[in-house]
MMTF fields as JSON, N, C-alpha, C and O atoms, coordinates in Angstrom:
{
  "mmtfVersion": "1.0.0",
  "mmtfProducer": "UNKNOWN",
  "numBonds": 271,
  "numAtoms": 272,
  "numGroups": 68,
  "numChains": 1,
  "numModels": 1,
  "chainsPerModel": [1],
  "groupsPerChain": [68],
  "chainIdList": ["A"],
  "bondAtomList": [4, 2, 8, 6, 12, 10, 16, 14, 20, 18, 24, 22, 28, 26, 32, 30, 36, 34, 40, 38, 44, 42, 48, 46, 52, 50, 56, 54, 60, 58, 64, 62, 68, 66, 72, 70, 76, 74, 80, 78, 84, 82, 88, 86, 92, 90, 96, 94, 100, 98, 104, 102, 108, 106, 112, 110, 116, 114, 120, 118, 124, 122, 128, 126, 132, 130, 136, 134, 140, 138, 144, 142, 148, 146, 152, 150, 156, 154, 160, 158, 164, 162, 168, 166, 172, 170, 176, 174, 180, 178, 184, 182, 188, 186, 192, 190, 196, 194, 200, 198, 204, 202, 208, 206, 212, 210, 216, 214, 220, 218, 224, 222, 228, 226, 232, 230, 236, 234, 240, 238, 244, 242, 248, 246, 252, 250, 256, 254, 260, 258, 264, 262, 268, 266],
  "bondOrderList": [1, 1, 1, 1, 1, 1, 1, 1, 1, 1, 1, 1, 1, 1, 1, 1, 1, 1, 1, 1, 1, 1, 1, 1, 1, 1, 1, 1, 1, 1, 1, 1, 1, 1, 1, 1, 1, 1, 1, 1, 1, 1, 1, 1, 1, 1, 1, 1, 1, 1, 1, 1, 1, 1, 1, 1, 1, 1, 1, 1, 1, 1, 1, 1, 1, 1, 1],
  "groupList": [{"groupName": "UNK", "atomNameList": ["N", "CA", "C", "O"], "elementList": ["N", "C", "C", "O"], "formalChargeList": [0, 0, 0, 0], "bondAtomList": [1, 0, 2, 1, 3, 2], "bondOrderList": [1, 1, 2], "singleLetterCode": "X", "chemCompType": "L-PEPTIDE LINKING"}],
  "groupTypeList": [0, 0, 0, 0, 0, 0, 0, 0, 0, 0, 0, 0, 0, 0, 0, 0, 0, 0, 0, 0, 0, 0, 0, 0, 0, 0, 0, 0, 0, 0, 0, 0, 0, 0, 0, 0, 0, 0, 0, 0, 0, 0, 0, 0, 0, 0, 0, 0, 0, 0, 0, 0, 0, 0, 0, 0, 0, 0, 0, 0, 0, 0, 0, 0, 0, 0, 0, 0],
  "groupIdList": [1, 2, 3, 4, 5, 6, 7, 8, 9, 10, 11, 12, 13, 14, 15, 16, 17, 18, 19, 20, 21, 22, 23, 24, 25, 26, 27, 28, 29, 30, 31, 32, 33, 34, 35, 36, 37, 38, 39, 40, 41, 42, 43, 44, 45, 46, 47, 48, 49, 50, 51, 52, 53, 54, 55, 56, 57, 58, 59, 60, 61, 62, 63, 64, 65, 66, 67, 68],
  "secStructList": [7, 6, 6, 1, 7, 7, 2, 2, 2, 2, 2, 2, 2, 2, 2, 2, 2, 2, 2, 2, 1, 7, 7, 7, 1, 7, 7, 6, 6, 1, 1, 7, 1, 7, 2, 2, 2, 2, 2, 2, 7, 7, 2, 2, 2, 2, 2, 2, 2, 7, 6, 6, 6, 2, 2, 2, 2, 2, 2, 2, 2, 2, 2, 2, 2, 2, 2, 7],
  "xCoordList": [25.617, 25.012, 25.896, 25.873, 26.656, 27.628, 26.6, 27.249, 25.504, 24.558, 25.001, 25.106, 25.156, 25.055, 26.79, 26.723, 27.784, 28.981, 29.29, 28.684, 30.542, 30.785, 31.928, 32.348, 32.548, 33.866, 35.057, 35.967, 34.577, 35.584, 36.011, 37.047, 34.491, 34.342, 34.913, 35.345, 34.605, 34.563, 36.016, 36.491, 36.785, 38.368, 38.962, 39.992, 38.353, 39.124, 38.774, 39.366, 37.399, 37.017, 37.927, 38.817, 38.263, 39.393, 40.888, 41.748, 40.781, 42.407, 42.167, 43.002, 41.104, 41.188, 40.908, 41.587, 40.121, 40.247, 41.155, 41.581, 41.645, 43.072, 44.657, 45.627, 44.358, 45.188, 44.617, 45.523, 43.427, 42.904, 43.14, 43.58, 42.842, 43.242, 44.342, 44.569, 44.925, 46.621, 46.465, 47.225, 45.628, 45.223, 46.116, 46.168, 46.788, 48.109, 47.785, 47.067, 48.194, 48.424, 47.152, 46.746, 46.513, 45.093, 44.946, 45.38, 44.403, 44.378, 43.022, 41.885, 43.703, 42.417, 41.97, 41.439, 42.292, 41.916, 40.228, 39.189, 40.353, 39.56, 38.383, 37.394, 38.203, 36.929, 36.944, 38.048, 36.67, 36.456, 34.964, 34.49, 34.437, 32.666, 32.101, 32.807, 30.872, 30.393, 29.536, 29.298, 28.918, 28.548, 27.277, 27.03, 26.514, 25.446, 26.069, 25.574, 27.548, 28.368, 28.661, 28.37, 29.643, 30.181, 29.286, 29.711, 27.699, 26.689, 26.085, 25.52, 26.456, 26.077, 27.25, 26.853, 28.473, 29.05, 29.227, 29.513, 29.111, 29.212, 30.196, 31.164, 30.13, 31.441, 32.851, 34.019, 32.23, 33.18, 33.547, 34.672, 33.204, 33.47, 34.623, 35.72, 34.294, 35.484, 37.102, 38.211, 36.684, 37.572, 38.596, 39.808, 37.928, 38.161, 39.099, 39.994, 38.903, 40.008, 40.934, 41.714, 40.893, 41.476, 41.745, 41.413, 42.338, 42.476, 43.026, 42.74, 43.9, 44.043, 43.366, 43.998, 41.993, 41.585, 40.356, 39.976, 39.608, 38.792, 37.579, 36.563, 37.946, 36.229, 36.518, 35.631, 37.874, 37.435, 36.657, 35.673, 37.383, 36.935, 35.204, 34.612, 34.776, 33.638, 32.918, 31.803, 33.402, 32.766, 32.207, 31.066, 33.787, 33.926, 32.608, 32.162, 32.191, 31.41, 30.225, 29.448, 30.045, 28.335, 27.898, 26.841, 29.032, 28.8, 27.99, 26.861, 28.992, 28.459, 27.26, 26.312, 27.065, 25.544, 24.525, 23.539, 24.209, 23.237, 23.062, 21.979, 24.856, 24.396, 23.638, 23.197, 23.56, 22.985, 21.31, 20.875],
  "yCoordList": [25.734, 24.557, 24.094, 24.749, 23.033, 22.397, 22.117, 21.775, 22.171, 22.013, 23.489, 23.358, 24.505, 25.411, 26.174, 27.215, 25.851, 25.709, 26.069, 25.683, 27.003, 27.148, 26.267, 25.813, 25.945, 25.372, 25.856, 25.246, 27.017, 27.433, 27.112, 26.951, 27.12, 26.699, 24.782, 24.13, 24.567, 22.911, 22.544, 21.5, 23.573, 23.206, 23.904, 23.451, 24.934, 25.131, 24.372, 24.282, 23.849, 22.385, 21.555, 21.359, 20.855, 20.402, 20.336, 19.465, 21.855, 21.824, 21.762, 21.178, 22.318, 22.463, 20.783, 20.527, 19.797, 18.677, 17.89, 17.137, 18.058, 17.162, 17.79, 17.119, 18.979, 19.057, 19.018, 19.192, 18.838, 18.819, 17.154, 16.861, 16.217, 14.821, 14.067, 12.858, 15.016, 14.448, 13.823, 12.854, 13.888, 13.288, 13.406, 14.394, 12.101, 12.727, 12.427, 11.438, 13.151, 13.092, 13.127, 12.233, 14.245, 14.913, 15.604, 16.727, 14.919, 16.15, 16.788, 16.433, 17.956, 19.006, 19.463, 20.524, 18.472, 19.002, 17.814, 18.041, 16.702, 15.405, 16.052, 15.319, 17.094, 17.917, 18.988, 19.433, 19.612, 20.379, 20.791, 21.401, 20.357, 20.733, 21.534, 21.839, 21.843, 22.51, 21.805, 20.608, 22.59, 21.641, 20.461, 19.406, 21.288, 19.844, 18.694, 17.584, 18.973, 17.678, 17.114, 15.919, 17.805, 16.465, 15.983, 15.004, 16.582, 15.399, 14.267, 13.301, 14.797, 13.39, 12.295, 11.15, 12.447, 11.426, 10.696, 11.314, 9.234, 8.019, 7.817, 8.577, 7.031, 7.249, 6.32, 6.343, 5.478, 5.509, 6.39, 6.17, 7.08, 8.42, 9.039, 9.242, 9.336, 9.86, 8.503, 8.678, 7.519, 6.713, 6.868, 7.01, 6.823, 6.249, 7.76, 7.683, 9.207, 9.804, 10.292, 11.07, 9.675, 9.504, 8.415, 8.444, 7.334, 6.271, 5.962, 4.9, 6.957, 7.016, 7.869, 8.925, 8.038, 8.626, 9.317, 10.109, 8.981, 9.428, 9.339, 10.025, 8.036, 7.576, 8.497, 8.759, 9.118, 10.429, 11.476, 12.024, 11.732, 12.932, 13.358, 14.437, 11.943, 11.513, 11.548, 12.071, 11.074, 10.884, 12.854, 13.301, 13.782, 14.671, 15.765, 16.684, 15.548, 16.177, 16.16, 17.107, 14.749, 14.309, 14.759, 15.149, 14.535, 15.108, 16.986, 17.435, 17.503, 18.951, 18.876, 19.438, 18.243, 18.447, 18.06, 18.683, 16.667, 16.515, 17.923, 18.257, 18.807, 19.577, 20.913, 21.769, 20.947, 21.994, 22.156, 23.155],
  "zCoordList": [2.614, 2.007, 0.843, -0.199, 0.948, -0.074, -1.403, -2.391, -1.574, -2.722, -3.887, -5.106, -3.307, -3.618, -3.973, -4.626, -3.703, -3.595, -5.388, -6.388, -5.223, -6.769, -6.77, -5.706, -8.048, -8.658, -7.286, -6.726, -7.162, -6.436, -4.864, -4.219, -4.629, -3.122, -2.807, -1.856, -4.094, -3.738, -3.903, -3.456, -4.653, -4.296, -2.981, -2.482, -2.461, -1.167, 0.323, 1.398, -0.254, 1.031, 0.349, 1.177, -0.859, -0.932, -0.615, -0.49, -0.534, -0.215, 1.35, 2.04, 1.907, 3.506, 4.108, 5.103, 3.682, 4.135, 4.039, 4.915, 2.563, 2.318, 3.666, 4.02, 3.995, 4.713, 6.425, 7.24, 6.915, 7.662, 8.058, 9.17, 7.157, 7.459, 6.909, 6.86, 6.536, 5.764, 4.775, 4.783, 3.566, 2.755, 1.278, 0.545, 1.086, -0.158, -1.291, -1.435, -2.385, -3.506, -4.191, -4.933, -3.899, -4.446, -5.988, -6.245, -6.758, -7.766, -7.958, -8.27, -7.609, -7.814, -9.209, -9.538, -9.898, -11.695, -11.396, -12.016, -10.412, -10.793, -10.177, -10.215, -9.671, -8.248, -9.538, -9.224, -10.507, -11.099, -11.354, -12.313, -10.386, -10.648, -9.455, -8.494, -9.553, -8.843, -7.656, -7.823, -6.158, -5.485, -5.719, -5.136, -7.028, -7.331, -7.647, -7.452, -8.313, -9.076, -8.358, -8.4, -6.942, -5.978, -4.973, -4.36, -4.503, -4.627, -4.979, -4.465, -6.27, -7.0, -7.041, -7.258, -6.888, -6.545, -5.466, -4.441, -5.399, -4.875, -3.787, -3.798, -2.958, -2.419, -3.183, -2.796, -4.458, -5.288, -6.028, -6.477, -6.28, -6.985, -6.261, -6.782, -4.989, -4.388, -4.386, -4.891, -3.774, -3.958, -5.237, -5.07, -6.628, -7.77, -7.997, -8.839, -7.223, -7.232, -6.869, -7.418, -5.499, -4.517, -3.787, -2.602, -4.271, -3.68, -2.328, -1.775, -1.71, -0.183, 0.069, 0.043, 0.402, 1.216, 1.128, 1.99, -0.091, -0.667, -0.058, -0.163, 0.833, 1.748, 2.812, 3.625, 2.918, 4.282, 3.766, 4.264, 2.418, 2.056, 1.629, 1.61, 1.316, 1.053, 2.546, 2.553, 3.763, 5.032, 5.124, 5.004, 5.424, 5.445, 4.746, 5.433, 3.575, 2.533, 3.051, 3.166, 3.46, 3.555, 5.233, 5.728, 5.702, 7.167, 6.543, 6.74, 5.918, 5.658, 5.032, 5.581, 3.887, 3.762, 4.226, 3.832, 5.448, 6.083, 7.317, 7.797, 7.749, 8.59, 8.104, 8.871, 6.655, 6.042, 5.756, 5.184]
}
């Protein structure tokens, strides 16, 4: 359940999607929260830190937590 996800977990779905959909120039300092935090962001949220590609990574996320 991505709700429940530590700091830690939410950067290695980071690193595993960004390389799962070729997603460039990621900074993993801007995902520094835990999984209640990147719930609560928007899918501008993702955009705004990831500007190529952020609405995947955002597609990617939400897919996991409706399957949870």
């Amino acid at each position: 359940d991505p709700r429940l996800w530590s700091k830690w977990d939410v950067l290695e779905w980071l690193k595993w999607a960004t390389e799962r959909y070729n997603v460039k120039d990621v900074a993993a300092d801007k995902f520094l929260m835990n999984g209640k935090g990147i719930c609560m962001l928007p899918p501008e949220g993702f955009v705004y830190r990831v500007p190529r590609g952020g609405d995947v990574l955002y597609n990617d996320f939400h897919k996991r937590l409706k399957a949870a």
